[in-house]
Amino acid sequence: MAIFKSGNPVLTEKSFSDQLIELQGERMTVHGTVNKFGLMFIMLLGGASLTWSLFSQGVNVMPWAIGAAIGGFVLALIMLFKKQWSPYLALGYALLEGLFLGAISAVFNAAFAESYPGIIMQAVLLTLGTAGGMFLLYQFRIIQATPVFKRVIIMATAGIFLFYLIAWVLRMFGVQMPYLHDGSMLSIGISLFIVAIAALNLILDFDRIEQGAAAGAPKYFEWFSAFGLMVTMVWLYLEMLRLLSKLASRD
């Protein structure tokens, strides 16, 4: 079952192998997963449009962002432990993530309106372009999710999240992690590395979805897999936004 390994904490080997004993009902398909992800993406755009519009009307959207982030985290935890509930919760998760991203994007857009106009559109286009590029690289097997490749990306992803966790804990005590938020070349280099790891996680996710469909995972895993893919996409977008903001601070 080594083919099921993924750097995404949502799309793990155990997520699928635990369910393969269910022999009744419809099976997961790649096409079905893509359709579910498309619906989630529409919900995300709807949520983002709402908080973006509220910000343009002078509304303080940070409570929306905080509430949506907490709500999205709760729904994500529920789906991790109750995967069969994914068809009922995935769209709600996408909407909450949209509210969060719309609020954060609006704040960034206002902050860099003069120094970097169009930062949000560039972050969106870079995210979508990177995801499309990763899909083509995977589809034509230019980059293959080999066991060694998977181990490297999994370890790098775990290291990044540990790094962020340490930075968050230190910040609670008033200590700022050096080179994390400034516009130095080292900080930009760190962001580039994290963006690359986030992008390469898409390769693992594509492979996991394809292998899960081939193994005959239950139908509801289409929603769970679409949710897992969205987790990676949201992470990639946020890292793109962080990278562009650092570049803007150097001008």
PDB file of N, CA and C in Angstrom, residues 115-203:
ATOM      1  N   SER A 115       2.360  50.108  -3.417  1.00  0.00           N
ATOM      2  CA  SER A 115       3.666  49.522  -3.719  1.00  0.00           C
ATOM      3  C   SER A 115       3.593  48.337  -4.674  1.00  0.00           C
ATOM      4  N   TYR A 116       2.459  47.623  -4.685  1.00  0.00           N
ATOM      5  CA  TYR A 116       2.355  46.434  -5.534  1.00  0.00           C
ATOM      6  C   TYR A 116       0.901  46.252  -5.973  1.00  0.00           C
ATOM      7  N   PRO A 117       0.398  47.130  -6.839  1.00  0.00           N
ATOM      8  CA  PRO A 117      -0.985  46.975  -7.310  1.00  0.00           C
ATOM      9  C   PRO A 117      -1.153  45.677  -8.086  1.00  0.00           C
ATOM     10  N   GLY A 118      -2.255  45.000  -7.856  1.00  0.00           N
ATOM     11  CA  GLY A 118      -2.495  43.737  -8.549  1.00  0.00           C
ATOM     12  C   GLY A 118      -1.866  42.535  -7.885  1.00  0.00           C
ATOM     13  N   ILE A 119      -1.454  42.661  -6.622  1.00  0.00           N
ATOM     14  CA  ILE A 119      -0.774  41.554  -5.957  1.00  0.00           C
ATOM     15  C   ILE A 119      -1.683  40.332  -5.829  1.00  0.00           C
ATOM     16  N   ILE A 120      -2.979  40.559  -5.597  1.00  0.00           N
ATOM     17  CA  ILE A 120      -3.895  39.444  -5.420  1.00  0.00           C
ATOM     18  C   ILE A 120      -4.101  38.684  -6.725  1.00  0.00           C
ATOM     19  N   MET A 121      -4.328  39.426  -7.800  1.00  0.00           N
ATOM     20  CA  MET A 121      -4.510  38.772  -9.095  1.00  0.00           C
ATOM     21  C   MET A 121      -3.277  37.975  -9.491  1.00  0.00           C
ATOM     22  N   GLN A 122      -2.106  38.524  -9.212  1.00  0.00           N
ATOM     23  CA  GLN A 122      -0.878  37.797  -9.527  1.00  0.00           C
ATOM     24  C   GLN A 122      -0.763  36.527  -8.682  1.00  0.00           C
ATOM     25  N   ALA A 123      -1.133  36.613  -7.409  1.00  0.00           N
ATOM     26  CA  ALA A 123      -1.077  35.432  -6.547  1.00  0.00           C
ATOM     27  C   ALA A 123      -2.043  34.360  -7.042  1.00  0.00           C
ATOM     28  N   VAL A 124      -3.240  34.779  -7.452  1.00  0.00           N
ATOM     29  CA  VAL A 124      -4.232  33.829  -7.966  1.00  0.00           C
ATOM     30  C   VAL A 124      -3.735  33.168  -9.243  1.00  0.00           C
ATOM     31  N   LEU A 125      -3.232  33.978 -10.169  1.00  0.00           N
ATOM     32  CA  LEU A 125      -2.763  33.440 -11.447  1.00  0.00           C
ATOM     33  C   LEU A 125      -1.557  32.527 -11.258  1.00  0.00           C
ATOM     34  N   LEU A 126      -0.657  32.918 -10.372  1.00  0.00           N
ATOM     35  CA  LEU A 126       0.510  32.071 -10.106  1.00  0.00           C
ATOM     36  C   LEU A 126       0.088  30.740  -9.481  1.00  0.00           C
ATOM     37  N   THR A 127      -0.891  30.786  -8.586  1.00  0.00           N
ATOM     38  CA  THR A 127      -1.371  29.558  -7.949  1.00  0.00           C
ATOM     39  C   THR A 127      -2.013  28.631  -8.968  1.00  0.00           C
ATOM     40  N   LEU A 128      -2.914  29.181  -9.777  1.00  0.00           N
ATOM     41  CA  LEU A 128      -3.591  28.365 -10.788  1.00  0.00           C
ATOM     42  C   LEU A 128      -2.613  27.872 -11.845  1.00  0.00           C
ATOM     43  N   GLY A 129      -1.687  28.739 -12.239  1.00  0.00           N
ATOM     44  CA  GLY A 129      -0.690  28.335 -13.230  1.00  0.00           C
ATOM     45  C   GLY A 129       0.223  27.245 -12.710  1.00  0.00           C
ATOM     46  N   THR A 130       0.624  27.364 -11.457  1.00  0.00           N
ATOM     47  CA  THR A 130       1.477  26.344 -10.849  1.00  0.00           C
ATOM     48  C   THR A 130       0.741  25.017 -10.746  1.00  0.00           C
ATOM     49  N   ALA A 131      -0.529  25.084 -10.316  1.00  0.00           N
ATOM     50  CA  ALA A 131      -1.326  23.849 -10.203  1.00  0.00           C
ATOM     51  C   ALA A 131      -1.492  23.194 -11.566  1.00  0.00           C
ATOM     52  N   GLY A 132      -1.766  24.013 -12.602  1.00  0.00           N
ATOM     53  CA  GLY A 132      -1.886  23.464 -13.948  1.00  0.00           C
ATOM     54  C   GLY A 132      -0.587  22.853 -14.436  1.00  0.00           C
ATOM     55  N   GLY A 133       0.522  23.536 -14.136  1.00  0.00           N
ATOM     56  CA  GLY A 133       1.819  23.009 -14.527  1.00  0.00           C
ATOM     57  C   GLY A 133       2.145  21.697 -13.836  1.00  0.00           C
ATOM     58  N   MET A 134       1.836  21.610 -12.548  1.00  0.00           N
ATOM     59  CA  MET A 134       2.073  20.379 -11.808  1.00  0.00           C
ATOM     60  C   MET A 134       1.225  19.235 -12.361  1.00  0.00           C
ATOM     61  N   PHE A 135      -0.011  19.555 -12.744  1.00  0.00           N
ATOM     62  CA  PHE A 135      -0.867  18.514 -13.306  1.00  0.00           C
ATOM     63  C   PHE A 135      -0.295  17.984 -14.618  1.00  0.00           C
ATOM     64  N   LEU A 136       0.192  18.882 -15.466  1.00  0.00           N
ATOM     65  CA  LEU A 136       0.774  18.448 -16.734  1.00  0.00           C
ATOM     66  C   LEU A 136       2.043  17.633 -16.505  1.00  0.00           C
ATOM     67  N   LEU A 137       2.860  18.081 -15.560  1.00  0.00           N
ATOM     68  CA  LEU A 137       4.074  17.335 -15.246  1.00  0.00           C
ATOM     69  C   LEU A 137       3.748  15.938 -14.735  1.00  0.00           C
ATOM     70  N   TYR A 138       2.670  15.841 -13.977  1.00  0.00           N
ATOM     71  CA  TYR A 138       2.249  14.531 -13.487  1.00  0.00           C
ATOM     72  C   TYR A 138       1.605  13.705 -14.594  1.00  0.00           C
ATOM     73  N   GLN A 139       0.743  14.338 -15.374  1.00  0.00           N
ATOM     74  CA  GLN A 139       0.011  13.629 -16.417  1.00  0.00           C
ATOM     75  C   GLN A 139       0.947  13.008 -17.446  1.00  0.00           C
ATOM     76  N   PHE A 140       2.005  13.739 -17.804  1.00  0.00           N
ATOM     77  CA  PHE A 140       2.961  13.228 -18.784  1.00  0.00           C
ATOM     78  C   PHE A 140       4.130  12.494 -18.133  1.00  0.00           C
ATOM     79  N   ARG A 141       3.995  12.273 -16.817  1.00  0.00           N
ATOM     80  CA  ARG A 141       4.979  11.502 -16.047  1.00  0.00           C
ATOM     81  C   ARG A 141       6.387  12.106 -16.134  1.00  0.00           C
ATOM     82  N   ILE A 142       6.443  13.425 -16.301  1.00  0.00           N
ATOM     83  CA  ILE A 142       7.740  14.106 -16.251  1.00  0.00           C
ATOM     84  C   ILE A 142       8.254  14.099 -14.814  1.00  0.00           C
ATOM     85  N   ILE A 143       7.349  14.308 -13.878  1.00  0.00           N
ATOM     86  CA  ILE A 143       7.648  14.108 -12.454  1.00  0.00           C
ATOM     87  C   ILE A 143       6.794  12.938 -11.983  1.00  0.00           C
ATOM     88  N   GLN A 144       7.424  11.927 -11.451  1.00  0.00           N
ATOM     89  CA  GLN A 144       6.707  10.749 -11.001  1.00  0.00           C
ATOM     90  C   GLN A 144       6.772  10.650  -9.479  1.00  0.00           C
ATOM     91  N   ALA A 145       5.666  10.216  -8.905  1.00  0.00           N
ATOM     92  CA  ALA A 145       5.587  10.083  -7.450  1.00  0.00           C
ATOM     93  C   ALA A 145       6.215   8.763  -7.015  1.00  0.00           C
ATOM     94  N   THR A 146       7.527   8.691  -7.145  1.00  0.00           N
ATOM     95  CA  THR A 146       8.247   7.497  -6.731  1.00  0.00           C
ATOM     96  C   THR A 146       8.322   7.432  -5.209  1.00  0.00           C
ATOM     97  N   PRO A 147       8.620   6.271  -4.633  1.00  0.00           N
ATOM     98  CA  PRO A 147       8.728   6.176  -3.165  1.00  0.00           C
ATOM     99  C   PRO A 147       9.737   7.162  -2.578  1.00  0.00           C
ATOM    100  N   VAL A 148      10.884   7.341  -3.243  1.00  0.00           N
ATOM    101  CA  VAL A 148      11.888   8.284  -2.734  1.00  0.00           C
ATOM    102  C   VAL A 148      11.355   9.706  -2.799  1.00  0.00           C
ATOM    103  N   PHE A 149      10.738  10.061  -3.918  1.00  0.00           N
ATOM    104  CA  PHE A 149      10.145  11.390  -4.088  1.00  0.00           C
ATOM    105  C   PHE A 149       9.126  11.654  -2.985  1.00  0.00           C
ATOM    106  N   LYS A 150       8.270  10.671  -2.717  1.00  0.00           N
ATOM    107  CA  LYS A 150       7.239  10.835  -1.692  1.00  0.00           C
ATOM    108  C   LYS A 150       7.862  11.061  -0.326  1.00  0.00           C
ATOM    109  N   ARG A 151       8.873  10.287   0.010  1.00  0.00           N
ATOM    110  CA  ARG A 151       9.496  10.425   1.331  1.00  0.00           C
ATOM    111  C   ARG A 151      10.117  11.796   1.506  1.00  0.00           C
ATOM    112  N   VAL A 152      10.777  12.287   0.476  1.00  0.00           N
ATOM    113  CA  VAL A 152      11.424  13.597   0.557  1.00  0.00           C
ATOM    114  C   VAL A 152      10.391  14.699   0.759  1.00  0.00           C
ATOM    115  N   ILE A 153       9.314  14.671  -0.021  1.00  0.00           N
ATOM    116  CA  ILE A 153       8.297  15.710   0.079  1.00  0.00           C
ATOM    117  C   ILE A 153       7.557  15.623   1.407  1.00  0.00           C
ATOM    118  N   ILE A 154       7.285  14.409   1.871  1.00  0.00           N
ATOM    119  CA  ILE A 154       6.608  14.239   3.164  1.00  0.00           C
ATOM    120  C   ILE A 154       7.469  14.810   4.289  1.00  0.00           C
ATOM    121  N   MET A 155       8.761  14.499   4.290  1.00  0.00           N
ATOM    122  CA  MET A 155       9.646  15.001   5.340  1.00  0.00           C
ATOM    123  C   MET A 155       9.781  16.518   5.262  1.00  0.00           C
ATOM    124  N   ALA A 156       9.887  17.054   4.034  1.00  0.00           N
ATOM    125  CA  ALA A 156       9.998  18.506   3.873  1.00  0.00           C
ATOM    126  C   ALA A 156       8.729  19.208   4.344  1.00  0.00           C
ATOM    127  N   THR A 157       7.572  18.632   4.024  1.00  0.00           N
ATOM    128  CA  THR A 157       6.296  19.219   4.448  1.00  0.00           C
ATOM    129  C   THR A 157       6.171  19.201   5.965  1.00  0.00           C
ATOM    130  N   ALA A 158       6.530  18.091   6.575  1.00  0.00           N
ATOM    131  CA  ALA A 158       6.480  17.990   8.035  1.00  0.00           C
ATOM    132  C   ALA A 158       7.415  19.020   8.669  1.00  0.00           C
ATOM    133  N   GLY A 159       8.587  19.203   8.079  1.00  0.00           N
ATOM    134  CA  GLY A 159       9.533  20.180   8.597  1.00  0.00           C
ATOM    135  C   GLY A 159       8.997  21.602   8.511  1.00  0.00           C
ATOM    136  N   ILE A 160       8.316  21.908   7.416  1.00  0.00           N
ATOM    137  CA  ILE A 160       7.739  23.251   7.243  1.00  0.00           C
ATOM    138  C   ILE A 160       6.670  23.525   8.289  1.00  0.00           C
ATOM    139  N   PHE A 161       5.786  22.563   8.495  1.00  0.00           N
ATOM    140  CA  PHE A 161       4.728  22.768   9.481  1.00  0.00           C
ATOM    141  C   PHE A 161       5.283  22.836  10.906  1.00  0.00           C
ATOM    142  N   LEU A 162       6.340  22.100  11.179  1.00  0.00           N
ATOM    143  CA  LEU A 162       6.991  22.197  12.482  1.00  0.00           C
ATOM    144  C   LEU A 162       7.622  23.577  12.648  1.00  0.00           C
ATOM    145  N   PHE A 163       8.225  24.081  11.584  1.00  0.00           N
ATOM    146  CA  PHE A 163       8.822  25.412  11.583  1.00  0.00           C
ATOM    147  C   PHE A 163       7.769  26.472  11.874  1.00  0.00           C
ATOM    148  N   TYR A 164       6.616  26.369  11.205  1.00  0.00           N
ATOM    149  CA  TYR A 164       5.539  27.319  11.430  1.00  0.00           C
ATOM    150  C   TYR A 164       4.982  27.211  12.849  1.00  0.00           C
ATOM    151  N   LEU A 165       4.894  25.988  13.360  1.00  0.00           N
ATOM    152  CA  LEU A 165       4.388  25.795  14.713  1.00  0.00           C
ATOM    153  C   LEU A 165       5.306  26.448  15.737  1.00  0.00           C
ATOM    154  N   ILE A 166       6.608  26.255  15.571  1.00  0.00           N
ATOM    155  CA  ILE A 166       7.582  26.875  16.486  1.00  0.00           C
ATOM    156  C   ILE A 166       7.496  28.388  16.404  1.00  0.00           C
ATOM    157  N   ALA A 167       7.386  28.922  15.168  1.00  0.00           N
ATOM    158  CA  ALA A 167       7.282  30.368  14.988  1.00  0.00           C
ATOM    159  C   ALA A 167       6.033  30.923  15.661  1.00  0.00           C
ATOM    160  N   TRP A 168       4.911  30.175  15.550  1.00  0.00           N
ATOM    161  CA  TRP A 168       3.664  30.612  16.157  1.00  0.00           C
ATOM    162  C   TRP A 168       3.762  30.627  17.683  1.00  0.00           C
ATOM    163  N   VAL A 169       4.366  29.588  18.255  1.00  0.00           N
ATOM    164  CA  VAL A 169       4.524  29.522  19.710  1.00  0.00           C
ATOM    165  C   VAL A 169       5.430  30.646  20.198  1.00  0.00           C
ATOM    166  N   LEU A 170       6.542  30.876  19.495  1.00  0.00           N
ATOM    167  CA  LEU A 170       7.460  31.949  19.885  1.00  0.00           C
ATOM    168  C   LEU A 170       6.786  33.313  19.803  1.00  0.00           C
ATOM    169  N   ARG A 171       5.941  33.485  18.780  1.00  0.00           N
ATOM    170  CA  ARG A 171       5.256  34.769  18.612  1.00  0.00           C
ATOM    171  C   ARG A 171       4.302  35.036  19.769  1.00  0.00           C
ATOM    172  N   MET A 172       3.712  33.971  20.332  1.00  0.00           N
ATOM    173  CA  MET A 172       2.827  34.134  21.480  1.00  0.00           C
ATOM    174  C   MET A 172       3.577  34.713  22.680  1.00  0.00           C
ATOM    175  N   PHE A 173       4.881  34.481  22.735  1.00  0.00           N
ATOM    176  CA  PHE A 173       5.703  34.996  23.827  1.00  0.00           C
ATOM    177  C   PHE A 173       6.488  36.239  23.417  1.00  0.00           C
ATOM    178  N   GLY A 174       6.077  36.842  22.308  1.00  0.00           N
ATOM    179  CA  GLY A 174       6.696  38.087  21.873  1.00  0.00           C
ATOM    180  C   GLY A 174       8.014  37.935  21.157  1.00  0.00           C
ATOM    181  N   VAL A 175       8.345  36.723  20.737  1.00  0.00           N
ATOM    182  CA  VAL A 175       9.611  36.478  20.043  1.00  0.00           C
ATOM    183  C   VAL A 175       9.330  36.255  18.561  1.00  0.00           C
ATOM    184  N   GLN A 176       9.976  37.030  17.712  1.00  0.00           N
ATOM    185  CA  GLN A 176       9.789  36.916  16.274  1.00  0.00           C
ATOM    186  C   GLN A 176      10.849  36.008  15.663  1.00  0.00           C
ATOM    187  N   MET A 177      10.408  35.044  14.884  1.00  0.00           N
ATOM    188  CA  MET A 177      11.346  34.159  14.190  1.00  0.00           C
ATOM    189  C   MET A 177      12.067  34.952  13.105  1.00  0.00           C
ATOM    190  N   PRO A 178      13.405  35.003  13.130  1.00  0.00           N
ATOM    191  CA  PRO A 178      14.132  35.764  12.114  1.00  0.00           C
ATOM    192  C   PRO A 178      13.936  35.191  10.717  1.00  0.00           C
ATOM    193  N   TYR A 179      13.939  36.101   9.727  1.00  0.00           N
ATOM    194  CA  TYR A 179      13.858  35.743   8.309  1.00  0.00           C
ATOM    195  C   TYR A 179      12.517  35.113   7.901  1.00  0.00           C
ATOM    196  N   LEU A 180      11.487  35.271   8.738  1.00  0.00           N
ATOM    197  CA  LEU A 180      10.207  34.682   8.390  1.00  0.00           C
ATOM    198  C   LEU A 180       9.290  35.676   7.690  1.00  0.00           C
ATOM    199  N   HIS A 181       9.319  36.935   8.131  1.00  0.00           N
ATOM    200  CA  HIS A 181       8.385  37.919   7.589  1.00  0.00           C
ATOM    201  C   HIS A 181       9.061  39.081   6.875  1.00  0.00           C
ATOM    202  N   ASP A 182      10.386  39.210   6.983  1.00  0.00           N
ATOM    203  CA  ASP A 182      11.028  40.371   6.360  1.00  0.00           C
ATOM    204  C   ASP A 182      11.259  40.134   4.873  1.00  0.00           C
ATOM    205  N   GLY A 183      11.797  41.157   4.201  1.00  0.00           N
ATOM    206  CA  GLY A 183      12.003  41.078   2.760  1.00  0.00           C
ATOM    207  C   GLY A 183      13.436  40.781   2.368  1.00  0.00           C
ATOM    208  N   SER A 184      14.214  40.183   3.267  1.00  0.00           N
ATOM    209  CA  SER A 184      15.603  39.848   2.950  1.00  0.00           C
ATOM    210  C   SER A 184      15.662  38.737   1.919  1.00  0.00           C
ATOM    211  N   MET A 185      16.804  38.607   1.286  1.00  0.00           N
ATOM    212  CA  MET A 185      16.977  37.566   0.276  1.00  0.00           C
ATOM    213  C   MET A 185      16.836  36.173   0.883  1.00  0.00           C
ATOM    214  N   LEU A 186      17.311  35.997   2.116  1.00  0.00           N
ATOM    215  CA  LEU A 186      17.180  34.705   2.773  1.00  0.00           C
ATOM    216  C   LEU A 186      15.712  34.384   3.026  1.00  0.00           C
ATOM    217  N   SER A 187      14.949  35.382   3.471  1.00  0.00           N
ATOM    218  CA  SER A 187      13.520  35.185   3.712  1.00  0.00           C
ATOM    219  C   SER A 187      12.788  34.840   2.423  1.00  0.00           C
ATOM    220  N   ILE A 188      13.134  35.531   1.341  1.00  0.00           N
ATOM    221  CA  ILE A 188      12.521  35.239   0.040  1.00  0.00           C
ATOM    222  C   ILE A 188      12.896  33.829  -0.415  1.00  0.00           C
ATOM    223  N   GLY A 189      14.148  33.446  -0.164  1.00  0.00           N
ATOM    224  CA  GLY A 189      14.586  32.104  -0.518  1.00  0.00           C
ATOM    225  C   GLY A 189      13.806  31.044   0.247  1.00  0.00           C
ATOM    226  N   ILE A 190      13.545  31.302   1.526  1.00  0.00           N
ATOM    227  CA  ILE A 190      12.752  30.363   2.332  1.00  0.00           C
ATOM    228  C   ILE A 190      11.350  30.244   1.756  1.00  0.00           C
ATOM    229  N   SER A 191      10.754  31.374   1.386  1.00  0.00           N
ATOM    230  CA  SER A 191       9.407  31.358   0.807  1.00  0.00           C
ATOM    231  C   SER A 191       9.371  30.607  -0.514  1.00  0.00           C
ATOM    232  N   LEU A 192      10.395  30.787  -1.326  1.00  0.00           N
ATOM    233  CA  LEU A 192      10.467  30.068  -2.599  1.00  0.00           C
ATOM    234  C   LEU A 192      10.528  28.564  -2.360  1.00  0.00           C
ATOM    235  N   PHE A 193      11.304  28.166  -1.370  1.00  0.00           N
ATOM    236  CA  PHE A 193      11.407  26.742  -1.037  1.00  0.00           C
ATOM    237  C   PHE A 193      10.056  26.190  -0.594  1.00  0.00           C
ATOM    238  N   ILE A 194       9.356  26.945   0.262  1.00  0.00           N
ATOM    239  CA  ILE A 194       8.054  26.486   0.765  1.00  0.00           C
ATOM    240  C   ILE A 194       7.026  26.419  -0.364  1.00  0.00           C
ATOM    241  N   VAL A 195       7.053  27.400  -1.262  1.00  0.00           N
ATOM    242  CA  VAL A 195       6.159  27.375  -2.423  1.00  0.00           C
ATOM    243  C   VAL A 195       6.419  26.127  -3.260  1.00  0.00           C
ATOM    244  N   ALA A 196       7.705  25.814  -3.460  1.00  0.00           N
ATOM    245  CA  ALA A 196       8.059  24.635  -4.252  1.00  0.00           C
ATOM    246  C   ALA A 196       7.549  23.350  -3.599  1.00  0.00           C
ATOM    247  N   ILE A 197       7.678  23.250  -2.288  1.00  0.00           N
ATOM    248  CA  ILE A 197       7.203  22.047  -1.586  1.00  0.00           C
ATOM    249  C   ILE A 197       5.682  21.955  -1.655  1.00  0.00           C
ATOM    250  N   ALA A 198       5.007  23.085  -1.491  1.00  0.00           N
ATOM    251  CA  ALA A 198       3.539  23.083  -1.601  1.00  0.00           C
ATOM    252  C   ALA A 198       3.110  22.627  -2.989  1.00  0.00           C
ATOM    253  N   ALA A 199       3.806  23.120  -4.018  1.00  0.00           N
ATOM    254  CA  ALA A 199       3.477  22.732  -5.390  1.00  0.00           C
ATOM    255  C   ALA A 199       3.721  21.248  -5.623  1.00  0.00           C
ATOM    256  N   LEU A 200       4.830  20.741  -5.105  1.00  0.00           N
ATOM    257  CA  LEU A 200       5.143  19.324  -5.296  1.00  0.00           C
ATOM    258  C   LEU A 200       4.187  18.414  -4.529  1.00  0.00           C
ATOM    259  N   ASN A 201       3.567  18.938  -3.484  1.00  0.00           N
ATOM    260  CA  ASN A 201       2.540  18.161  -2.795  1.00  0.00           C
ATOM    261  C   ASN A 201       1.360  17.870  -3.710  1.00  0.00           C
ATOM    262  N   LEU A 202       1.131  18.730  -4.698  1.00  0.00           N
ATOM    263  CA  LEU A 202       0.059  18.477  -5.663  1.00  0.00           C
ATOM    264  C   LEU A 202       0.337  17.204  -6.459  1.00  0.00           C
ATOM    265  N   ILE A 203       1.607  16.960  -6.763  1.00  0.00           N
ATOM    266  CA  ILE A 203       1.956  15.725  -7.469  1.00  0.00           C
ATOM    267  C   ILE A 203       1.546  14.516  -6.636  1.00  0.00           C
TER     268      ILE A 203
END
